[in-house]
PDB file of C-alpha atoms and ligand atoms in Angstrom:
ATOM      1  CA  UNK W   1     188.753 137.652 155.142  1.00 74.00           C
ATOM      2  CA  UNK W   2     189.554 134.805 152.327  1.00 90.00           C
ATOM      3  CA  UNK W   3     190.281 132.140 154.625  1.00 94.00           C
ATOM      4  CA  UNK W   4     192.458 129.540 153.555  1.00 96.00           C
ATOM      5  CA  UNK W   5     191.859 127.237 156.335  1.00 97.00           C
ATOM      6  CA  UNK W   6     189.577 127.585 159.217  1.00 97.00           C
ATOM      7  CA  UNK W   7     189.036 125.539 162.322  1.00 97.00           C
ATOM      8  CA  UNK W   8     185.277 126.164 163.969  1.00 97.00           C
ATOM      9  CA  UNK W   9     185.038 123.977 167.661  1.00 97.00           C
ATOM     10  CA  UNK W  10     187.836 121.521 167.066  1.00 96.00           C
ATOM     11  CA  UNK W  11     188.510 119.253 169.937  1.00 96.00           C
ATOM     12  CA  UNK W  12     191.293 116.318 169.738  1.00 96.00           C
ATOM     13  CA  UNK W  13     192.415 113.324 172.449  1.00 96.00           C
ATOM     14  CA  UNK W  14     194.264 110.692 171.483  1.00 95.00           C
ATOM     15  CA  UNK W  15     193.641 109.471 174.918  1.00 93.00           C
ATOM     16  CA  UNK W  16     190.874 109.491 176.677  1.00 90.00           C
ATOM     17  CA  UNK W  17     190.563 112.424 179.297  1.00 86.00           C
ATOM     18  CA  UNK W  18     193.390 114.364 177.755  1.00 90.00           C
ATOM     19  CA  UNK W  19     192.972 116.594 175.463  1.00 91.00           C
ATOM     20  CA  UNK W  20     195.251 117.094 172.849  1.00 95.00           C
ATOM     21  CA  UNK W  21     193.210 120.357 171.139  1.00 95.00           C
ATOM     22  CA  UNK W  22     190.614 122.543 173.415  1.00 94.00           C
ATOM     23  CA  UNK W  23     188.132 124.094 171.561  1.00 94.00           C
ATOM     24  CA  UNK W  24     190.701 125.639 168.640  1.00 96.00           C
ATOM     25  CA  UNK W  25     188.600 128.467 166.176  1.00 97.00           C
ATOM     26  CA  UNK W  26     190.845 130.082 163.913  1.00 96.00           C
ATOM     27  CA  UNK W  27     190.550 131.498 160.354  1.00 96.00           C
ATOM     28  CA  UNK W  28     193.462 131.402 158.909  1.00 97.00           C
ATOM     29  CA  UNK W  29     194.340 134.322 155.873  1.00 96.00           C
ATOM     30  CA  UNK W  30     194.338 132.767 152.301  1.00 96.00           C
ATOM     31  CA  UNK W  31     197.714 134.547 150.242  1.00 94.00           C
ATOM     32  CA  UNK W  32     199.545 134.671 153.274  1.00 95.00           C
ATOM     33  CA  UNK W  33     202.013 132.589 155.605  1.00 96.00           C
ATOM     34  CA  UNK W  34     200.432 131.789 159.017  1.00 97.00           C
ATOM     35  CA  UNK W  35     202.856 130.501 161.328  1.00 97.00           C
ATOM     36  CA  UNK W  36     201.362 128.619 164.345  1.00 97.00           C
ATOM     37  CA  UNK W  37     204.022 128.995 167.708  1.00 96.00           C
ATOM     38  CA  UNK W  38     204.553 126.664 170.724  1.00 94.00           C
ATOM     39  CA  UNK W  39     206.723 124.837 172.984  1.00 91.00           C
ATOM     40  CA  UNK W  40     207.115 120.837 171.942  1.00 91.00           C
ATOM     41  CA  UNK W  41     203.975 118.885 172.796  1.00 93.00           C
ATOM     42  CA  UNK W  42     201.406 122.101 172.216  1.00 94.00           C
ATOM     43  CA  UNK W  43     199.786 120.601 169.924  1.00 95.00           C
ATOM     44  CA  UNK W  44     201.161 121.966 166.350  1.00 96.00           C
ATOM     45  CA  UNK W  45     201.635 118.825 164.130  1.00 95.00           C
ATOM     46  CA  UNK W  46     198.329 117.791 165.585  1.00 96.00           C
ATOM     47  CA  UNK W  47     197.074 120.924 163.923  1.00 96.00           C
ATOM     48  CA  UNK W  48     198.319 121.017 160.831  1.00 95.00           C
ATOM     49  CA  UNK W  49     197.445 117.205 160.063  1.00 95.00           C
ATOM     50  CA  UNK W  50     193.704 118.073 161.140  1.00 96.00           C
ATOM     51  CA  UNK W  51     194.014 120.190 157.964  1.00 96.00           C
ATOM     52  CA  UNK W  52     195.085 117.040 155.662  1.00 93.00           C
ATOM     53  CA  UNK W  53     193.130 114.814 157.319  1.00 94.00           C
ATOM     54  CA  UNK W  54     196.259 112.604 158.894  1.00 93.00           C
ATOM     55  CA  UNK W  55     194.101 113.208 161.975  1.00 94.00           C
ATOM     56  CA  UNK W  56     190.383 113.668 162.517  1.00 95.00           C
ATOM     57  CA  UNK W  57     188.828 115.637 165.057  1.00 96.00           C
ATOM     58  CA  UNK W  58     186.647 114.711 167.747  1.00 95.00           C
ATOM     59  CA  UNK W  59     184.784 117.943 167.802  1.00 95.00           C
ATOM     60  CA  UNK W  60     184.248 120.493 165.268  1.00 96.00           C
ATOM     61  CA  UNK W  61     184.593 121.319 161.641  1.00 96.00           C
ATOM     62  CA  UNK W  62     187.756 121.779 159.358  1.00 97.00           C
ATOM     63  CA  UNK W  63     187.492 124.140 156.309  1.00 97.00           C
ATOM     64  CA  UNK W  64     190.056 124.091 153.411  1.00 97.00           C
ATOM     65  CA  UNK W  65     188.925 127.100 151.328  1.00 95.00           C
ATOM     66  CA  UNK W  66     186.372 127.609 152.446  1.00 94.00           C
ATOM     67  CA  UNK W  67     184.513 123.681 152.014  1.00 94.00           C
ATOM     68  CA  UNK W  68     184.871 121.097 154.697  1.00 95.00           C
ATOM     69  CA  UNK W  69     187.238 118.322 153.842  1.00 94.00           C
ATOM     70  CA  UNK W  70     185.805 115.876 150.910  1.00 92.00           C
ATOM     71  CA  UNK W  71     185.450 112.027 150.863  1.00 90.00           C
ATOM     72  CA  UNK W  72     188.143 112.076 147.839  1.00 92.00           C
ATOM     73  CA  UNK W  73     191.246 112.233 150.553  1.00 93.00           C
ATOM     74  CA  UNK W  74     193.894 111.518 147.507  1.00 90.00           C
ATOM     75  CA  UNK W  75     192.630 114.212 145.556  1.00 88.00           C
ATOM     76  CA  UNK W  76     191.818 116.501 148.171  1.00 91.00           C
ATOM     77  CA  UNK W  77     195.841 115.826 149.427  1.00 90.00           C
ATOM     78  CA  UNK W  78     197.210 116.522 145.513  1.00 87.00           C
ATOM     79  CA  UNK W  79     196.317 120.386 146.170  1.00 89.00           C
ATOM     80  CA  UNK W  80     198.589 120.453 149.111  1.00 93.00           C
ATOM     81  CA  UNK W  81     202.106 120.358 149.453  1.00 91.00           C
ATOM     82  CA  UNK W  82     203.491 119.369 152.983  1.00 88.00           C
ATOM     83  CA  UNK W  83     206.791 119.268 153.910  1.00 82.00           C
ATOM     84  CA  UNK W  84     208.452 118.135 157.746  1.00 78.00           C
ATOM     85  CA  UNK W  85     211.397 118.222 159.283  1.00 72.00           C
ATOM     86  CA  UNK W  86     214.401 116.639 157.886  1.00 65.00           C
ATOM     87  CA  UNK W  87     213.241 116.740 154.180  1.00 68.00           C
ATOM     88  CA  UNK W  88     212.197 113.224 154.211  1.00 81.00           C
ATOM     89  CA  UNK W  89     213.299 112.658 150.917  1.00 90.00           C
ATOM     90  CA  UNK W  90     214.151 109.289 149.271  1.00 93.00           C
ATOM     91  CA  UNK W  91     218.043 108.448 149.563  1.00 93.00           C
ATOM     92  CA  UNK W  92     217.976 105.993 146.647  1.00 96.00           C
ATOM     93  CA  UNK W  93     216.435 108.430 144.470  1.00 96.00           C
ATOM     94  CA  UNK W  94     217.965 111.624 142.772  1.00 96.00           C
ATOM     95  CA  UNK W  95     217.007 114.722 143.999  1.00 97.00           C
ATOM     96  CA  UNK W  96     215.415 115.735 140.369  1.00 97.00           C
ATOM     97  CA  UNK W  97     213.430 112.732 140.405  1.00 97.00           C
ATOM     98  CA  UNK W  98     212.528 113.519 144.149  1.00 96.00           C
ATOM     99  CA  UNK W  99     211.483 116.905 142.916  1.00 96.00           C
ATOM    100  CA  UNK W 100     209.311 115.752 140.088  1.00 97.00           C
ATOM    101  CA  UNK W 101     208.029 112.161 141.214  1.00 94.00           C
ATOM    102  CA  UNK W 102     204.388 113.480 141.848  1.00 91.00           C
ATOM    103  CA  UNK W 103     204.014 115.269 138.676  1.00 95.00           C
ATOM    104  CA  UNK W 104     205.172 112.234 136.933  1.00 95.00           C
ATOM    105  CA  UNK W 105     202.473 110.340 138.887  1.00 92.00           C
ATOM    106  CA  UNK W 106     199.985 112.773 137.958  1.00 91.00           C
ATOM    107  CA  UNK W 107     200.500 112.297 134.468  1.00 95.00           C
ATOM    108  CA  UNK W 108     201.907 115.784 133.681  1.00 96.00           C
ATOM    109  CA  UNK W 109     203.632 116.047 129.778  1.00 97.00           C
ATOM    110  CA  UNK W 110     207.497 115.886 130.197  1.00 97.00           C
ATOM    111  CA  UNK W 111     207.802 119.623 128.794  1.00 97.00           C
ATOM    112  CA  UNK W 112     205.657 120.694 131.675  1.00 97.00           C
ATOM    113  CA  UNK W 113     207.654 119.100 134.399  1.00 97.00           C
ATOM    114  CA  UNK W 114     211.251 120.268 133.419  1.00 96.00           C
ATOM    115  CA  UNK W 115     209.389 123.498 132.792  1.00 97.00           C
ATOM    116  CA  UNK W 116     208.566 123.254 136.243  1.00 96.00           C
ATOM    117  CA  UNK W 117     211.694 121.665 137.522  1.00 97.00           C
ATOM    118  CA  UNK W 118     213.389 124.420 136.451  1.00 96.00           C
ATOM    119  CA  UNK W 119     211.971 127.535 137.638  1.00 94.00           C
ATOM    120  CA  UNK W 120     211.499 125.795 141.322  1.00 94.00           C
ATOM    121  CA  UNK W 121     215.451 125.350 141.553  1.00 93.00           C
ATOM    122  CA  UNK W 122     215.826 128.996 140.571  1.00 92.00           C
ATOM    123  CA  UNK W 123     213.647 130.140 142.821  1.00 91.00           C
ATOM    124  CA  UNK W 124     215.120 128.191 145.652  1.00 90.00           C
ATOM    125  CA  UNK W 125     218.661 128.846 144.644  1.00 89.00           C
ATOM    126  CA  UNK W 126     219.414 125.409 144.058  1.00 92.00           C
ATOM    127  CA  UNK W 127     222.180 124.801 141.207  1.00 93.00           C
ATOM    128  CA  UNK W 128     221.728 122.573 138.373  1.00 93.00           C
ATOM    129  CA  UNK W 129     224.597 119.996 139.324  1.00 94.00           C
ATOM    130  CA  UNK W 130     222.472 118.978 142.083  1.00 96.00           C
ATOM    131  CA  UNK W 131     220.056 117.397 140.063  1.00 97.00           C
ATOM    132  CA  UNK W 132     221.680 113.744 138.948  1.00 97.00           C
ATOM    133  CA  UNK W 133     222.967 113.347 142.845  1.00 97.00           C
ATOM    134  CA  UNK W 134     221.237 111.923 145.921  1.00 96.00           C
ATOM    135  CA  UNK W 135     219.782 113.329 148.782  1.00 94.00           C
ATOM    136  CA  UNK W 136     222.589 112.249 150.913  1.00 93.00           C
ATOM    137  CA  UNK W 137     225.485 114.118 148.615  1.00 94.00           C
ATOM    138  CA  UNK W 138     224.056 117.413 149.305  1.00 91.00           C
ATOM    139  CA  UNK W 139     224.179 119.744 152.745  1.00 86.00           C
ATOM    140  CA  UNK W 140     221.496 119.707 155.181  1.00 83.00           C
ATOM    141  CA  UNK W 141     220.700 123.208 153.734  1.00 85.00           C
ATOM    142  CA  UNK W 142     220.587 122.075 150.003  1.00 88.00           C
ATOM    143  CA  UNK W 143     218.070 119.291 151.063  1.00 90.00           C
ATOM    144  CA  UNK W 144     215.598 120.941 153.047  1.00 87.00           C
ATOM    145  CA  UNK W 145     215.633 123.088 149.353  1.00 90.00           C
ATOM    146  CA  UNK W 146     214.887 120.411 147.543  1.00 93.00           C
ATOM    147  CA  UNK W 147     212.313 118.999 150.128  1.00 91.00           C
ATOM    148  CA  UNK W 148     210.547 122.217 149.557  1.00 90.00           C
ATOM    149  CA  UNK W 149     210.606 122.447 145.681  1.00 93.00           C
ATOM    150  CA  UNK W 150     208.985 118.982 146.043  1.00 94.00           C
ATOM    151  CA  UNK W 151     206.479 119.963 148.311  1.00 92.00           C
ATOM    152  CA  UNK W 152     205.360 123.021 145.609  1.00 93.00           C
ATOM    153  CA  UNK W 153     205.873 120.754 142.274  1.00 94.00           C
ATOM    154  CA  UNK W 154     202.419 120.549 141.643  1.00 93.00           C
ATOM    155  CA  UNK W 155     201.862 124.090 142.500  1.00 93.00           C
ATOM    156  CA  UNK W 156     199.286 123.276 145.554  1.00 94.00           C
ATOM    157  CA  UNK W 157     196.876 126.170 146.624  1.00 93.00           C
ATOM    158  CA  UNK W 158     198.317 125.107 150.100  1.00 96.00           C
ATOM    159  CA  UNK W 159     201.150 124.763 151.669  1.00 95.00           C
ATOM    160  CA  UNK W 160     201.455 122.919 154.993  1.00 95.00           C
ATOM    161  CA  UNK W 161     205.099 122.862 156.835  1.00 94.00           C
ATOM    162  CA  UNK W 162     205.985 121.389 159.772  1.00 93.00           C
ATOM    163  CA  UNK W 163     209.357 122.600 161.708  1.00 90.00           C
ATOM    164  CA  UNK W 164     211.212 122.765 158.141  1.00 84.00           C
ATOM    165  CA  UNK W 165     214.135 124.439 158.955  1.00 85.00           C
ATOM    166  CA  UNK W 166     214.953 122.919 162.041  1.00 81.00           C
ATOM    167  CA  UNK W 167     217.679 120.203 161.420  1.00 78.00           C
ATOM    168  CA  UNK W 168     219.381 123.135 159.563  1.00 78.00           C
ATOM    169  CA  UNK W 169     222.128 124.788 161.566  1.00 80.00           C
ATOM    170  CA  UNK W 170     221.193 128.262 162.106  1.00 81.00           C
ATOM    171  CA  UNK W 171     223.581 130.217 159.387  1.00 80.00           C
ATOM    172  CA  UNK W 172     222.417 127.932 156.947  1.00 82.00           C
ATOM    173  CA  UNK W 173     218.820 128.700 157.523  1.00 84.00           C
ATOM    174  CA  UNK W 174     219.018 132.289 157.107  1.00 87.00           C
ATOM    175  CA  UNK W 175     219.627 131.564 153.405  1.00 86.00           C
ATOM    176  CA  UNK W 176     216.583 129.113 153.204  1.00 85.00           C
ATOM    177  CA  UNK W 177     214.789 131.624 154.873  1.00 90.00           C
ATOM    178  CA  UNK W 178     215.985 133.890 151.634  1.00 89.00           C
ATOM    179  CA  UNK W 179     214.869 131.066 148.983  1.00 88.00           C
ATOM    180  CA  UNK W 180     211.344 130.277 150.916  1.00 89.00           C
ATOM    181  CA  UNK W 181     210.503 134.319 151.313  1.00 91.00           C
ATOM    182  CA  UNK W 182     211.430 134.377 147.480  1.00 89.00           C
ATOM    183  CA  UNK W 183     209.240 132.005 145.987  1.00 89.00           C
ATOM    184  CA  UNK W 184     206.712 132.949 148.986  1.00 88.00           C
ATOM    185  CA  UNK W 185     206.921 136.414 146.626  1.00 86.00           C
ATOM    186  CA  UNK W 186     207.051 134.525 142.888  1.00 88.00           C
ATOM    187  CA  UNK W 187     203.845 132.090 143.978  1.00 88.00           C
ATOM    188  CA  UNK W 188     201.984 133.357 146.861  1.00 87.00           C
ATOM    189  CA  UNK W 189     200.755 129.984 148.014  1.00 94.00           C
ATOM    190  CA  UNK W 190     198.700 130.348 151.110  1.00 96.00           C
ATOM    191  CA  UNK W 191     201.297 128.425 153.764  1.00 96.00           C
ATOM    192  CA  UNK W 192     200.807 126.982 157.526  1.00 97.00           C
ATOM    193  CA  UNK W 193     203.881 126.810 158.953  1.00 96.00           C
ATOM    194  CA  UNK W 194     204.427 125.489 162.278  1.00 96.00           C
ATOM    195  CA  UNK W 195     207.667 126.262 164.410  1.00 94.00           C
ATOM    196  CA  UNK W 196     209.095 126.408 168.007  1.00 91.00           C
ATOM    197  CA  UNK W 197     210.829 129.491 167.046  1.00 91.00           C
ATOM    198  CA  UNK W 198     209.553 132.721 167.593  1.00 92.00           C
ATOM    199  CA  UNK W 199     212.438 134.310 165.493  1.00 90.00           C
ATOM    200  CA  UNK W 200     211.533 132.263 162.813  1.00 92.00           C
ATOM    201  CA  UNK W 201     208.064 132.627 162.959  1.00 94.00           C
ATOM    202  CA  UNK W 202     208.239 137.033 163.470  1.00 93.00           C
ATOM    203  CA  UNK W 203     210.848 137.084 160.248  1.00 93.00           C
ATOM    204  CA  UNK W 204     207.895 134.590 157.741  1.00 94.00           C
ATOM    205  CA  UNK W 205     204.903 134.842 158.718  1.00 96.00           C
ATOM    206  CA  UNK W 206     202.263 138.048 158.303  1.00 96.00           C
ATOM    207  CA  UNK W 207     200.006 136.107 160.820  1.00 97.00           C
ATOM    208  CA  UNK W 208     200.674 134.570 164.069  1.00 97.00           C
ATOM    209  CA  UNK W 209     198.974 131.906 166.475  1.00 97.00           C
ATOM    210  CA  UNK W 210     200.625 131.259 169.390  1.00 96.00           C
ATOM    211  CA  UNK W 211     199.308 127.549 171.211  1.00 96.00           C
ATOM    212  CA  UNK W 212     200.252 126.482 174.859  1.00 94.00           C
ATOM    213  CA  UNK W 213     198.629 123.122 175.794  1.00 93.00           C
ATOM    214  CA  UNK W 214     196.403 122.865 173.142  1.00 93.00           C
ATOM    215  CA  UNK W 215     194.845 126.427 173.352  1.00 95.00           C
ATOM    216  CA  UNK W 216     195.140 128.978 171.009  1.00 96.00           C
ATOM    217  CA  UNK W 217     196.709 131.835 173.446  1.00 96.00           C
ATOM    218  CA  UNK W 218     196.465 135.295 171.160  1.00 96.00           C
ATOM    219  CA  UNK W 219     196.065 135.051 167.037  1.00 97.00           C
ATOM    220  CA  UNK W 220     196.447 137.651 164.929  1.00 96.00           C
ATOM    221  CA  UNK W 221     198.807 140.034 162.199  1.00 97.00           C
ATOM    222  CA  UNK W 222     202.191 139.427 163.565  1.00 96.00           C
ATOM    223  CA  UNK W 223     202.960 143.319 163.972  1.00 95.00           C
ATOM    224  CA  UNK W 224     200.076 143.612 166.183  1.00 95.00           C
ATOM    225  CA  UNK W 225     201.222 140.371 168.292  1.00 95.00           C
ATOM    226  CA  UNK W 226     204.618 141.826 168.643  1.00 94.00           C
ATOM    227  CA  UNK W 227     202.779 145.449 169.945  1.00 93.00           C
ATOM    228  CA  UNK W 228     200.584 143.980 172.545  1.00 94.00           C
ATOM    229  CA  UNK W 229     201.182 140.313 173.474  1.00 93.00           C
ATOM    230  CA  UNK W 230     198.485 139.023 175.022  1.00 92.00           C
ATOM    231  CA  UNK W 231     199.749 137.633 178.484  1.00 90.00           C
ATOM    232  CA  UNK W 232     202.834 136.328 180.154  1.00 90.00           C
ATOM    233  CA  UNK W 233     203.176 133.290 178.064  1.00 91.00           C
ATOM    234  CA  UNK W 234     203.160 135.214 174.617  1.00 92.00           C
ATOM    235  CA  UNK W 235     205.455 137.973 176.354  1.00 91.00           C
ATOM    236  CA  UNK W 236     207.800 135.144 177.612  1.00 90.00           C
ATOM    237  CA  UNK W 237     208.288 133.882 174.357  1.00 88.00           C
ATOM    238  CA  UNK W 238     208.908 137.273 172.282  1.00 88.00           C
ATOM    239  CA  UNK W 239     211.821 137.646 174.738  1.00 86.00           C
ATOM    240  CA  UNK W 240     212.602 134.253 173.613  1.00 79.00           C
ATOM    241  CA  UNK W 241     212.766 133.203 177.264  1.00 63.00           C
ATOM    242  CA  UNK W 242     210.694 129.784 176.721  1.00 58.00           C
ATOM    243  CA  UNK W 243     213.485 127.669 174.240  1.00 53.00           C
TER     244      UNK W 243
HETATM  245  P1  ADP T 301     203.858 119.535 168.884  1.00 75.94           P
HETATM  246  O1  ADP T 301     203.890 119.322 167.404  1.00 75.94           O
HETATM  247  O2  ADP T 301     203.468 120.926 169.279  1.00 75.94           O
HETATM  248  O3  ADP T 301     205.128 119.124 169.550  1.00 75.94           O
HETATM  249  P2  ADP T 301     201.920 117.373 168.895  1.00 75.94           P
HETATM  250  O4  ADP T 301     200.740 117.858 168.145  1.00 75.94           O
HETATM  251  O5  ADP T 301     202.845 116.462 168.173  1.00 75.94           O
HETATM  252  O6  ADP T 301     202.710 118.619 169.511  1.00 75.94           O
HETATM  253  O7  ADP T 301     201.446 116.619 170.201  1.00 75.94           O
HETATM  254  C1  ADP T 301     200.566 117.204 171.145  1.00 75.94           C
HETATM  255  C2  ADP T 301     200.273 116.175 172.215  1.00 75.94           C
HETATM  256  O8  ADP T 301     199.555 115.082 171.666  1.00 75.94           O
HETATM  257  C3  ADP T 301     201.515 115.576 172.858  1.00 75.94           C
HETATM  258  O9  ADP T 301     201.252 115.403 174.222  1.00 75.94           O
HETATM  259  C4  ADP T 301     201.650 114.253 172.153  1.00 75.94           C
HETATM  260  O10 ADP T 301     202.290 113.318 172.986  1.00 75.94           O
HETATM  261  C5  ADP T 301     200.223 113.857 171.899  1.00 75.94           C
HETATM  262  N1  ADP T 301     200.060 113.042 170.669  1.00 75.94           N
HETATM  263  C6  ADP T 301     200.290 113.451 169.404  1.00 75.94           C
HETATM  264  N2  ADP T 301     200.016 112.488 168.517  1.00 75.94           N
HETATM  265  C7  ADP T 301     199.624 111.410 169.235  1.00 75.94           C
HETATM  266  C8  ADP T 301     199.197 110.076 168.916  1.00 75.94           C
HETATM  267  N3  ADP T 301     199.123 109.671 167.649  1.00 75.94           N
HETATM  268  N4  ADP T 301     198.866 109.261 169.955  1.00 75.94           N
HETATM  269  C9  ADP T 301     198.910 109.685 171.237  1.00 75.94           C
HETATM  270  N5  ADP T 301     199.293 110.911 171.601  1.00 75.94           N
HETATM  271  C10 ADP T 301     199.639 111.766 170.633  1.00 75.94           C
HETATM  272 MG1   MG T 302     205.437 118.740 166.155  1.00 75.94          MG
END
């Protein structure tokens, strides 16, 4: 398998005694959305800011395609988008120049950036009028849209997405869903996606790893997870019994 990102050994504590991460190995597909599934305090946002380097392990080795992770942390963190909860965008900018910030940073030619601009809002569903207004004139739904075109402006070979879609109420979400899956099938950028929700998780992701307490409890292609879950705690939370 291509992996996109692998974790060989990794241990965490942020305190001494506890540990945050026990012994994690995964390899996770490259081309694909992985979503990684656990109750809050599992250790998920740990995870996924092992992979960008937010947080270094104690124990074990990181790979991003396939290398560990370089010296060069500002380059390195230009080839992958991350987006969190809430958007996180700036309120005293517009959401265009949200969107495009990075790439203007970067030193892209104006051409290629509306270029860009452009196809990302059609992909996401986003109309043009929303471009000159702030973060704070649009719906919750609209800016967790833009908060994702941002995070794929620069067209990163990785994706890295942490609870996304969960300040949006839930009829909202099922049209983000729609706009994520679509340019999921337009770009095909290897995503991590961590959630709570196993609904969420089942309807996005090709792969699943579910984590209780810092253990990785059963990984593997979400059909055969949802055939033969591996255990109480994985069967507890198809049924949705553990939210
Ligand atoms: P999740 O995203 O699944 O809710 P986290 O990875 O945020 O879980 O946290 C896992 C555990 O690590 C929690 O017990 C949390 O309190 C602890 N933790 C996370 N980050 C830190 C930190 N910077 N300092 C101390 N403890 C932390
Ligand atoms: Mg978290």
């Amino acid at each position: 398998m291509n992996a996109c990102v692998s974790f060989e050994g990794i241990g965490k504590s942020f305190v001494p005694g506890q540990l945050v991460l026990d012994d994690v190995n995964l390899s996770l597909p490259a081309g694909a959305t992985t979503a990684i599934v656990g109750e809050s305090g599992s250790g998920k946002t740990t995870l996924l800011q092992l992979v960008n380097a937010v947080v270094r392990p104690d124990q074990g080795t990181i790979r991003v395609f396939g290398e560990p992770i370089p010296e060069d942390l500002v380059k390195f963190r230009r080839r992958i988008g991350y987006s969190v909860q809430g958007a996180g965008l700036f309120p005293h900018m517009t959401n265009r120049d949200n969107v495009v910030l990075l790439a203007r940073l970067e030193g892209w030619a104006s051409a290629d950036i509306e270029g860009r601009y452009a196809s990302l809002l059609e992909q996401m569903g986003l109309p043009e009028d929303v471009s000159d207004r702030y973060p704070g004139e649009l719906s919750g739904g609209q800016q967790q849209r833009v908060g994702l075109c941002r995070s794929l402006m620069l067209k990163p070979r990785l994706l890295l997405l942490d609870e996304p879609f969960s300040t949006v109420d839930p009829i909202t979400r099922v049209g983000v869903y729609e706009s994520f899956q679509n340019v999921q099938r337009h770009e095909g950028v290897s995503t991590v996606l961590v959630t709570h929700d196993m609904r969420e998780a089942v309807k996005l992701a090709s792969t699943l790893v579910i984590v209780n307490q810092g253990r990785v409890v059963q990984a593997g292609p979400t059909a055969d997870v949802l055939a033969k879950p591996d255990g109480d705690y994985v069967a507890a939370l198809l049924r949705g019994q553990l939210e």
